[in-house]
Amino acid sequence: MKSLTDWLLGLHGIAVYGMVGLLVFAEDALFVGFVLPGETAAVLGGVTAALGHTSLPVILVVVVGAAILGDTVGYEVGRSFGPRLLTHRVLQRRAGRLEAARKQLAERGGAAVFLGRFVAFLRATMPALAGMSGMRYLKFLAFNAAGGIVWGTAVVLLGYLAGNSYTRVEKTFGRVAALVVAGVVLAAIVAWRVRRHRAERVR
């Protein structure tokens, strides 16, 4: 993860937009969110905007657009291939969580699509499950777009605020103080992600 962070923060402009967009898109499409850190890439996209490597409005549009498009592809994959996807070895190992997600989708409908955007496992599986269930695309798109906008804006701004804190403190108090602040911010983000991961495992 550290190598991804260092590499991405070393890029500028179009290269950042392309890589962040690709990682966010791929996390949401084709069930590959288990191995690709799309959320981390979105946060780092916000950091690059704070560092002046990218434009904040543009990185926001890239992340939100990639999230919505990735979910749309996942929906189409689920609608086209249906239950055959569930026979994949990776998914069979998570059969219990998949069944819980399907139950949540059946009970909550579009709200499950929206809320699924904020849980890593559901971000990778809910679009395809929605496609398999026969949910109308326009209904899916409405909740998918709402979730993508809220999630994308939140994670990019989180990275932007973290990066901005570093640059401001460095300018005022020096690099050592800035590194301390950055360490605290990163520790808070890691603790938040660990709590979310544990909560997902309980579900």
Tab-separated table of C-alpha atoms in Angstrom:
chain	number	residue	atom	x	y	z
A	1	MET	CA	0.000	0.000	0.000
A	2	LYS	CA	2.858	2.395	0.844
A	3	SER	CA	4.385	1.872	-2.609
A	4	LEU	CA	1.027	2.702	-4.227
A	5	THR	CA	0.785	5.839	-2.077
A	6	ASP	CA	4.299	7.022	-2.899
A	7	TRP	CA	3.876	6.284	-6.604
A	8	LEU	CA	0.485	7.966	-6.956
A	9	LEU	CA	1.521	11.062	-5.019
A	10	GLY	CA	4.496	11.395	-7.345
A	11	LEU	CA	2.266	11.748	-10.411
A	12	HIS	CA	0.763	14.963	-11.775
A	13	GLY	CA	-2.232	16.019	-13.878
A	14	ILE	CA	-3.621	13.596	-16.434
A	15	ALA	CA	-1.663	10.653	-15.046
A	16	VAL	CA	-3.329	11.079	-11.645
A	17	TYR	CA	-6.792	11.497	-13.151
A	18	GLY	CA	-6.311	8.383	-15.260
A	19	MET	CA	-4.991	6.124	-12.494
A	20	VAL	CA	-7.448	7.269	-9.827
A	21	GLY	CA	-10.357	6.937	-12.240
A	22	LEU	CA	-9.219	3.477	-13.332
A	23	LEU	CA	-8.818	2.170	-9.782
A	24	VAL	CA	-12.188	3.542	-8.631
A	25	PHE	CA	-13.913	2.166	-11.737
A	26	ALA	CA	-12.278	-1.261	-11.409
A	27	GLU	CA	-13.128	-1.563	-7.711
A	28	ASP	CA	-16.818	-1.201	-8.522
A	29	ALA	CA	-16.934	-3.318	-11.682
A	30	LEU	CA	-16.431	-7.028	-12.301
A	31	PHE	CA	-16.151	-8.007	-8.611
A	32	VAL	CA	-12.512	-6.868	-8.445
A	33	GLY	CA	-13.005	-4.613	-5.435
A	34	PHE	CA	-11.548	-7.399	-3.289
A	35	VAL	CA	-8.038	-6.661	-4.580
A	36	LEU	CA	-8.007	-3.090	-5.939
A	37	PRO	CA	-7.902	-0.164	-3.472
A	38	GLY	CA	-10.345	2.192	-5.200
A	39	GLU	CA	-11.316	4.031	-2.024
A	40	THR	CA	-7.667	4.564	-1.100
A	41	ALA	CA	-6.968	5.889	-4.596
A	42	ALA	CA	-9.865	8.350	-4.258
A	43	VAL	CA	-8.507	9.627	-0.935
A	44	LEU	CA	-5.040	10.007	-2.450
A	45	GLY	CA	-6.621	11.872	-5.367
A	46	GLY	CA	-7.801	14.440	-2.845
A	47	VAL	CA	-4.308	14.631	-1.371
A	48	THR	CA	-2.822	15.338	-4.816
A	49	ALA	CA	-5.258	18.251	-5.193
A	50	ALA	CA	-4.083	19.678	-1.854
A	51	LEU	CA	-0.479	19.334	-3.007
A	52	GLY	CA	-1.268	21.202	-6.215
A	53	HIS	CA	-0.682	18.213	-8.504
A	54	THR	CA	-4.301	18.160	-9.688
A	55	SER	CA	-7.446	20.300	-9.706
A	56	LEU	CA	-9.895	19.552	-6.879
A	57	PRO	CA	-13.029	20.037	-9.046
A	58	VAL	CA	-11.606	17.796	-11.761
A	59	ILE	CA	-10.564	14.985	-9.383
A	60	LEU	CA	-14.039	15.153	-7.813
A	61	VAL	CA	-15.661	14.729	-11.235
A	62	VAL	CA	-13.275	11.884	-12.113
A	63	VAL	CA	-13.940	9.945	-8.902
A	64	VAL	CA	-17.720	10.429	-8.947
A	65	GLY	CA	-17.920	9.620	-12.668
A	66	ALA	CA	-15.757	6.511	-12.332
A	67	ALA	CA	-17.811	5.314	-9.356
A	68	ILE	CA	-21.119	5.670	-11.193
A	69	LEU	CA	-19.782	4.141	-14.407
A	70	GLY	CA	-18.125	1.253	-12.550
A	71	ASP	CA	-21.376	0.408	-10.786
A	72	THR	CA	-23.223	0.546	-14.106
A	73	VAL	CA	-20.813	-1.974	-15.615
A	74	GLY	CA	-21.234	-4.194	-12.545
A	75	TYR	CA	-25.016	-3.999	-12.949
A	76	GLU	CA	-24.801	-5.028	-16.616
A	77	VAL	CA	-22.439	-7.907	-15.789
A	78	GLY	CA	-24.868	-9.181	-13.170
A	79	ARG	CA	-27.848	-8.852	-15.505
A	80	SER	CA	-26.034	-10.587	-18.379
A	81	PHE	CA	-24.280	-13.429	-16.569
A	82	GLY	CA	-26.541	-13.867	-13.554
A	83	PRO	CA	-25.985	-16.737	-11.117
A	84	ARG	CA	-22.988	-18.036	-13.094
A	85	LEU	CA	-20.928	-15.318	-11.449
A	86	LEU	CA	-21.649	-16.767	-8.020
A	87	THR	CA	-19.871	-20.013	-8.893
A	88	HIS	CA	-16.519	-18.198	-8.948
A	89	ARG	CA	-14.143	-19.490	-6.281
A	90	VAL	CA	-13.570	-16.056	-4.737
A	91	LEU	CA	-17.296	-15.490	-4.315
A	92	GLN	CA	-18.037	-18.982	-3.046
A	93	ARG	CA	-15.739	-18.296	-0.091
A	94	ARG	CA	-17.991	-15.326	0.755
A	95	ALA	CA	-21.306	-17.077	0.207
A	96	GLY	CA	-22.660	-16.044	3.613
A	97	ARG	CA	-21.968	-12.357	3.071
A	98	LEU	CA	-23.369	-12.528	-0.458
A	99	GLU	CA	-26.599	-14.058	0.832
A	100	ALA	CA	-26.842	-11.308	3.450
A	101	ALA	CA	-26.331	-8.707	0.707
A	102	ARG	CA	-29.039	-10.278	-1.454
A	103	LYS	CA	-31.433	-10.268	1.492
A	104	GLN	CA	-30.641	-6.617	2.166
A	105	LEU	CA	-31.274	-5.787	-1.488
A	106	ALA	CA	-34.608	-7.615	-1.450
A	107	GLU	CA	-35.715	-5.802	1.711
A	108	ARG	CA	-34.435	-2.288	1.011
A	109	GLY	CA	-34.305	-2.108	-2.789
A	110	GLY	CA	-32.674	1.079	-4.045
A	111	ALA	CA	-31.673	2.136	-0.523
A	112	ALA	CA	-29.421	-0.950	-0.357
A	113	VAL	CA	-27.667	0.203	-3.544
A	114	PHE	CA	-27.078	3.641	-2.022
A	115	LEU	CA	-25.859	2.333	1.342
A	116	GLY	CA	-23.751	-0.374	-0.287
A	117	ARG	CA	-21.525	2.344	-1.747
A	118	PHE	CA	-20.094	2.943	1.748
A	119	VAL	CA	-19.084	-0.664	2.527
A	120	ALA	CA	-16.119	-2.141	0.627
A	121	PHE	CA	-17.588	-5.626	0.119
A	122	LEU	CA	-20.972	-4.286	-0.969
A	123	ARG	CA	-19.340	-1.718	-3.245
A	124	ALA	CA	-17.881	-4.624	-5.225
A	125	THR	CA	-20.954	-6.877	-5.234
A	126	MET	CA	-24.173	-4.860	-4.866
A	127	PRO	CA	-24.294	-3.557	-8.483
A	128	ALA	CA	-24.098	-7.067	-9.937
A	129	LEU	CA	-26.612	-8.378	-7.404
A	130	ALA	CA	-28.970	-5.574	-8.420
A	131	GLY	CA	-28.579	-6.617	-12.052
A	132	MET	CA	-29.241	-10.257	-11.187
A	133	SER	CA	-32.348	-9.345	-9.193
A	134	GLY	CA	-33.976	-7.632	-12.173
A	135	MET	CA	-34.063	-4.177	-10.600
A	136	ARG	CA	-35.042	-1.606	-13.223
A	137	TYR	CA	-31.957	0.207	-14.512
A	138	LEU	CA	-33.376	3.720	-14.065
A	139	LYS	CA	-34.129	2.976	-10.415
A	140	PHE	CA	-30.659	1.499	-9.959
A	141	LEU	CA	-29.062	4.471	-11.704
A	142	ALA	CA	-30.816	6.991	-9.456
A	143	PHE	CA	-29.621	5.378	-6.229
A	144	ASN	CA	-26.245	4.513	-7.731
A	145	ALA	CA	-25.659	8.120	-8.816
A	146	ALA	CA	-26.728	9.475	-5.419
A	147	GLY	CA	-24.369	7.104	-3.624
A	148	GLY	CA	-21.524	7.838	-6.025
A	149	ILE	CA	-21.883	11.595	-5.573
A	150	VAL	CA	-22.007	11.469	-1.771
A	151	TRP	CA	-19.257	8.847	-1.398
A	152	GLY	CA	-16.964	10.338	-4.041
A	153	THR	CA	-17.239	13.846	-2.636
A	154	ALA	CA	-16.659	12.646	0.934
A	155	VAL	CA	-13.551	10.534	0.273
A	156	VAL	CA	-11.893	13.083	-2.030
A	157	LEU	CA	-12.486	15.907	0.446
A	158	LEU	CA	-11.110	13.705	3.228
A	159	GLY	CA	-7.875	13.350	1.278
A	160	TYR	CA	-7.869	17.033	0.371
A	161	LEU	CA	-8.241	18.128	3.995
A	162	ALA	CA	-5.528	15.705	5.104
A	163	GLY	CA	-3.123	16.963	2.429
A	164	ASN	CA	-3.982	20.585	3.067
A	165	SER	CA	-3.288	20.150	6.768
A	166	TYR	CA	0.186	18.900	5.947
A	167	THR	CA	1.090	21.782	3.639
A	168	ARG	CA	-0.259	24.468	5.987
A	169	VAL	CA	1.514	23.116	9.048
A	170	GLU	CA	4.755	22.656	7.099
A	171	LYS	CA	4.638	26.273	5.954
A	172	THR	CA	3.971	27.607	9.462
A	173	PHE	CA	5.865	25.291	11.811
A	174	GLY	CA	8.232	23.271	9.606
A	175	ARG	CA	8.437	19.770	8.207
A	176	VAL	CA	8.780	17.925	11.540
A	177	ALA	CA	5.519	19.360	12.868
A	178	ALA	CA	3.850	18.663	9.533
A	179	LEU	CA	4.963	15.040	9.642
A	180	VAL	CA	3.533	14.702	13.144
A	181	VAL	CA	0.176	16.096	11.983
A	182	ALA	CA	0.231	13.855	8.913
A	183	GLY	CA	0.942	10.856	11.132
A	184	VAL	CA	-2.011	11.684	13.385
A	185	VAL	CA	-4.323	12.156	10.404
A	186	LEU	CA	-3.191	8.910	8.785
A	187	ALA	CA	-3.566	7.052	12.093
A	188	ALA	CA	-7.120	8.366	12.389
A	189	ILE	CA	-7.906	7.262	8.824
A	190	VAL	CA	-6.406	3.807	9.434
A	191	ALA	CA	-8.345	3.421	12.708
A	192	TRP	CA	-11.547	4.429	10.900
A	193	ARG	CA	-10.932	1.891	8.140
A	194	VAL	CA	-10.096	-0.886	10.649
A	195	ARG	CA	-13.336	-0.251	12.546
A	196	ARG	CA	-15.281	-0.338	9.282
A	197	HIS	CA	-13.573	-3.591	8.262
A	198	ARG	CA	-14.407	-5.224	11.603
A	199	ALA	CA	-18.006	-4.042	11.365
A	200	GLU	CA	-18.267	-5.527	7.855
A	201	ARG	CA	-16.909	-8.869	9.079
A	202	VAL	CA	-19.484	-8.960	11.863
A	203	ARG	CA	-22.239	-8.461	9.303
